[in-house]
Amino acid sequence: MASYIDCVVDTNPMAQEISTVSNHIKGTTTAVVAMQTAVVLAEQKAADHVCDNVNKGFYTLIRSQISQKIAKLQSEVDSHLMHLNQQRKQLLSVKSRMEHDYNMISGRYLKLFNGLNQNLKQRVLELDRPMIDFAVKEVEKVSNRTKYLAATVPVSQLESLAASQKIIASNVKFRGLKLINSMSNFLADMSEQKKLTDRILVEKVNAVENSILFIPVLISECNFDKYGNEDIDVAVNNVQLSQQAQAVVKNAVNHHIENLQWQPVKEIDKEVRSEFSKLLSSANT
């Protein structure tokens, strides 16, 4: 048998609780939205702070690297400048030494050439002395021969004309004989002078291709660095040779220099040793 139970259900308390819960949910939603906004703002500030720090660190790193490169390059430039300055001083020293040597050598050769000029001038005067003596002593007499040809004996009579003519003819013959003797002596002196000149001077040879000439050549060998590299220099007398002839001689010597047989020098001249010592003392290497 069924029984009925009457129950009265009231929803007001539940509605009130739901309303309270709804209010709490709204407050929570507002709080969540505010918190989300604060979190987003905090994340944005943190991102900006991180970006600022990263940019600052990057720029600081690049600046540090650039400063290090500038300091390194500056030190290299300073070292090169010091090296160049030292080389400049060495070059100036070499230049002053070369100028001093050039002035000394030019003064020496100038004195030598002046002495040769004076000697040659004296020799030319000696060669021309016979002609000068002839011009001074004989030409005046020859130019004034009319004065010397005059008769020295006064003749005033007509009958003494033949004697006067004989005296004039005799005087003319004497002066002519004296002139002929002077000319003969002059020609004899000129012939002797020509023979002496021919013995002293060298005859000019036209057929050079069939002649044999001996030319002194100086070959010097030196080590110009610490690795043992050798430098060979060939010097030719340039007094009577052209530039082309000197080049031909140097090329021939360089071509046959390996086949030359060297002989040691037993004794060196004192003057050569002295000059060599001076060159060594004045050399910079």
PDB file of C-alpha atoms in Angstrom, residues 12-133:
ATOM      1  CA  ASN A  12      14.691  30.872  -2.006  1.00  0.00           C
ATOM      2  CA  PRO A  13      17.715  29.926   0.149  1.00  0.00           C
ATOM      3  CA  MET A  14      19.291  28.303  -2.887  1.00  0.00           C
ATOM      4  CA  ALA A  15      18.525  31.357  -4.998  1.00  0.00           C
ATOM      5  CA  GLN A  16      20.001  33.567  -2.360  1.00  0.00           C
ATOM      6  CA  GLU A  17      23.133  31.413  -2.260  1.00  0.00           C
ATOM      7  CA  ILE A  18      23.345  31.396  -6.052  1.00  0.00           C
ATOM      8  CA  SER A  19      22.984  35.174  -6.051  1.00  0.00           C
ATOM      9  CA  THR A  20      25.766  35.365  -3.494  1.00  0.00           C
ATOM     10  CA  VAL A  21      27.873  32.989  -5.576  1.00  0.00           C
ATOM     11  CA  SER A  22      27.117  35.072  -8.681  1.00  0.00           C
ATOM     12  CA  ASN A  23      28.302  38.179  -6.919  1.00  0.00           C
ATOM     13  CA  HIS A  24      31.469  36.385  -5.841  1.00  0.00           C
ATOM     14  CA  ILE A  25      31.969  35.134  -9.409  1.00  0.00           C
ATOM     15  CA  LYS A  26      31.583  38.669 -10.721  1.00  0.00           C
ATOM     16  CA  GLY A  27      34.121  39.904  -8.174  1.00  0.00           C
ATOM     17  CA  THR A  28      36.430  37.057  -9.092  1.00  0.00           C
ATOM     18  CA  THR A  29      36.014  37.859 -12.806  1.00  0.00           C
ATOM     19  CA  THR A  30      36.820  41.485 -12.119  1.00  0.00           C
ATOM     20  CA  ALA A  31      39.827  40.465 -10.059  1.00  0.00           C
ATOM     21  CA  VAL A  32      40.979  38.057 -12.786  1.00  0.00           C
ATOM     22  CA  VAL A  33      40.628  40.756 -15.455  1.00  0.00           C
ATOM     23  CA  ALA A  34      42.537  43.230 -13.290  1.00  0.00           C
ATOM     24  CA  MET A  35      45.159  40.600 -12.543  1.00  0.00           C
ATOM     25  CA  GLN A  36      45.440  39.746 -16.241  1.00  0.00           C
ATOM     26  CA  THR A  37      45.855  43.413 -17.064  1.00  0.00           C
ATOM     27  CA  ALA A  38      48.514  43.765 -14.358  1.00  0.00           C
ATOM     28  CA  VAL A  39      50.273  40.603 -15.555  1.00  0.00           C
ATOM     29  CA  VAL A  40      50.271  41.824 -19.150  1.00  0.00           C
ATOM     30  CA  LEU A  41      51.601  45.197 -18.042  1.00  0.00           C
ATOM     31  CA  ALA A  42      54.250  43.520 -15.868  1.00  0.00           C
ATOM     32  CA  GLU A  43      55.262  41.220 -18.746  1.00  0.00           C
ATOM     33  CA  GLN A  44      55.497  44.219 -21.091  1.00  0.00           C
ATOM     34  CA  LYS A  45      57.644  46.112 -18.585  1.00  0.00           C
ATOM     35  CA  ALA A  46      59.803  43.045 -18.046  1.00  0.00           C
ATOM     36  CA  ALA A  47      60.182  42.574 -21.834  1.00  0.00           C
ATOM     37  CA  ASP A  48      61.082  46.246 -22.240  1.00  0.00           C
ATOM     38  CA  HIS A  49      63.582  45.960 -19.391  1.00  0.00           C
ATOM     39  CA  VAL A  50      65.107  42.817 -20.905  1.00  0.00           C
ATOM     40  CA  CYS A  51      65.307  44.456 -24.375  1.00  0.00           C
ATOM     41  CA  ASP A  52      66.897  47.543 -22.899  1.00  0.00           C
ATOM     42  CA  ASN A  53      69.450  45.455 -21.051  1.00  0.00           C
ATOM     43  CA  VAL A  54      70.146  43.308 -24.144  1.00  0.00           C
ATOM     44  CA  ASN A  55      70.578  46.385 -26.344  1.00  0.00           C
ATOM     45  CA  LYS A  56      72.790  48.027 -23.745  1.00  0.00           C
ATOM     46  CA  GLY A  57      74.857  44.861 -23.391  1.00  0.00           C
ATOM     47  CA  PHE A  58      75.170  44.461 -27.183  1.00  0.00           C
ATOM     48  CA  TYR A  59      76.238  48.074 -27.683  1.00  0.00           C
ATOM     49  CA  THR A  60      78.658  47.772 -24.758  1.00  0.00           C
ATOM     50  CA  LEU A  61      80.156  44.586 -26.257  1.00  0.00           C
ATOM     51  CA  ILE A  62      80.524  46.152 -29.740  1.00  0.00           C
ATOM     52  CA  ARG A  63      82.036  49.281 -28.223  1.00  0.00           C
ATOM     53  CA  SER A  64      84.486  47.192 -26.213  1.00  0.00           C
ATOM     54  CA  GLN A  65      85.523  45.198 -29.292  1.00  0.00           C
ATOM     55  CA  ILE A  66      85.927  48.365 -31.372  1.00  0.00           C
ATOM     56  CA  SER A  67      87.977  49.962 -28.579  1.00  0.00           C
ATOM     57  CA  GLN A  68      90.213  46.881 -28.425  1.00  0.00           C
ATOM     58  CA  LYS A  69      90.723  46.920 -32.207  1.00  0.00           C
ATOM     59  CA  ILE A  70      91.459  50.661 -32.126  1.00  0.00           C
ATOM     60  CA  ALA A  71      94.015  50.152 -29.336  1.00  0.00           C
ATOM     61  CA  LYS A  72      95.653  47.258 -31.229  1.00  0.00           C
ATOM     62  CA  LEU A  73      95.815  49.171 -34.510  1.00  0.00           C
ATOM     63  CA  GLN A  74      97.083  52.268 -32.693  1.00  0.00           C
ATOM     64  CA  SER A  75      99.911  50.251 -31.140  1.00  0.00           C
ATOM     65  CA  GLU A  76     100.804  48.789 -34.560  1.00  0.00           C
ATOM     66  CA  VAL A  77     100.770  52.254 -36.128  1.00  0.00           C
ATOM     67  CA  ASP A  78     102.981  53.611 -33.340  1.00  0.00           C
ATOM     68  CA  SER A  79     105.457  50.744 -33.785  1.00  0.00           C
ATOM     69  CA  HIS A  80     105.553  51.307 -37.577  1.00  0.00           C
ATOM     70  CA  LEU A  81     106.046  55.023 -37.027  1.00  0.00           C
ATOM     71  CA  MET A  82     108.937  54.344 -34.662  1.00  0.00           C
ATOM     72  CA  HIS A  83     110.468  51.935 -37.220  1.00  0.00           C
ATOM     73  CA  LEU A  84     110.028  54.454 -40.035  1.00  0.00           C
ATOM     74  CA  ASN A  85     111.522  57.205 -37.896  1.00  0.00           C
ATOM     75  CA  GLN A  86     114.531  55.000 -37.170  1.00  0.00           C
ATOM     76  CA  GLN A  87     114.926  54.209 -40.871  1.00  0.00           C
ATOM     77  CA  ARG A  88     114.648  57.919 -41.669  1.00  0.00           C
ATOM     78  CA  LYS A  89     117.465  58.682 -39.242  1.00  0.00           C
ATOM     79  CA  GLN A  90     119.588  55.912 -40.781  1.00  0.00           C
ATOM     80  CA  LEU A  91     118.906  57.212 -44.291  1.00  0.00           C
ATOM     81  CA  LEU A  92     119.799  60.756 -43.238  1.00  0.00           C
ATOM     82  CA  SER A  93     123.015  59.431 -41.718  1.00  0.00           C
ATOM     83  CA  VAL A  94     123.831  57.527 -44.917  1.00  0.00           C
ATOM     84  CA  LYS A  95     122.988  60.626 -46.968  1.00  0.00           C
ATOM     85  CA  SER A  96     125.258  62.874 -44.895  1.00  0.00           C
ATOM     86  CA  ARG A  97     128.041  60.268 -45.075  1.00  0.00           C
ATOM     87  CA  MET A  98     127.632  59.970 -48.849  1.00  0.00           C
ATOM     88  CA  GLU A  99     127.656  63.768 -49.235  1.00  0.00           C
ATOM     89  CA  HIS A 100     130.821  63.957 -47.141  1.00  0.00           C
ATOM     90  CA  ASP A 101     132.454  61.186 -49.185  1.00  0.00           C
ATOM     91  CA  TYR A 102     131.324  62.813 -52.435  1.00  0.00           C
ATOM     92  CA  ASN A 103     132.717  66.194 -51.408  1.00  0.00           C
ATOM     93  CA  MET A 104     135.980  64.589 -50.305  1.00  0.00           C
ATOM     94  CA  ILE A 105     136.335  62.539 -53.528  1.00  0.00           C
ATOM     95  CA  SER A 106     135.278  65.457 -55.755  1.00  0.00           C
ATOM     96  CA  GLY A 107     137.779  67.746 -53.985  1.00  0.00           C
ATOM     97  CA  ARG A 108     140.504  65.144 -54.420  1.00  0.00           C
ATOM     98  CA  TYR A 109     139.755  64.663 -58.123  1.00  0.00           C
ATOM     99  CA  LEU A 110     139.374  68.418 -58.623  1.00  0.00           C
ATOM    100  CA  LYS A 111     142.831  68.946 -57.166  1.00  0.00           C
ATOM    101  CA  LEU A 112     144.161  66.104 -59.352  1.00  0.00           C
ATOM    102  CA  PHE A 113     142.572  67.494 -62.516  1.00  0.00           C
ATOM    103  CA  ASN A 114     143.781  71.005 -61.726  1.00  0.00           C
ATOM    104  CA  GLY A 115     147.291  69.626 -61.358  1.00  0.00           C
ATOM    105  CA  LEU A 116     146.932  67.758 -64.652  1.00  0.00           C
ATOM    106  CA  ASN A 117     145.652  70.914 -66.346  1.00  0.00           C
ATOM    107  CA  GLN A 118     148.609  72.915 -65.062  1.00  0.00           C
ATOM    108  CA  ASN A 119     151.013  70.167 -66.128  1.00  0.00           C
ATOM    109  CA  LEU A 120     149.456  69.926 -69.586  1.00  0.00           C
ATOM    110  CA  LYS A 121     149.484  73.703 -69.912  1.00  0.00           C
ATOM    111  CA  GLN A 122     153.177  73.741 -69.045  1.00  0.00           C
ATOM    112  CA  ARG A 123     153.845  70.977 -71.572  1.00  0.00           C
ATOM    113  CA  VAL A 124     151.927  72.843 -74.282  1.00  0.00           C
ATOM    114  CA  LEU A 125     153.960  75.955 -73.513  1.00  0.00           C
ATOM    115  CA  GLU A 126     157.134  73.895 -73.769  1.00  0.00           C
ATOM    116  CA  LEU A 127     155.972  72.486 -77.117  1.00  0.00           C
ATOM    117  CA  ASP A 128     155.207  75.985 -78.422  1.00  0.00           C
ATOM    118  CA  ARG A 129     158.363  77.561 -76.974  1.00  0.00           C
ATOM    119  CA  PRO A 130     160.409  77.235 -80.233  1.00  0.00           C
ATOM    120  CA  MET A 131     157.725  79.094 -82.173  1.00  0.00           C
ATOM    121  CA  ILE A 132     157.474  81.693 -79.401  1.00  0.00           C
ATOM    122  CA  ASP A 133     161.256  82.155 -79.393  1.00  0.00           C
TER     123      ASP A 133
END
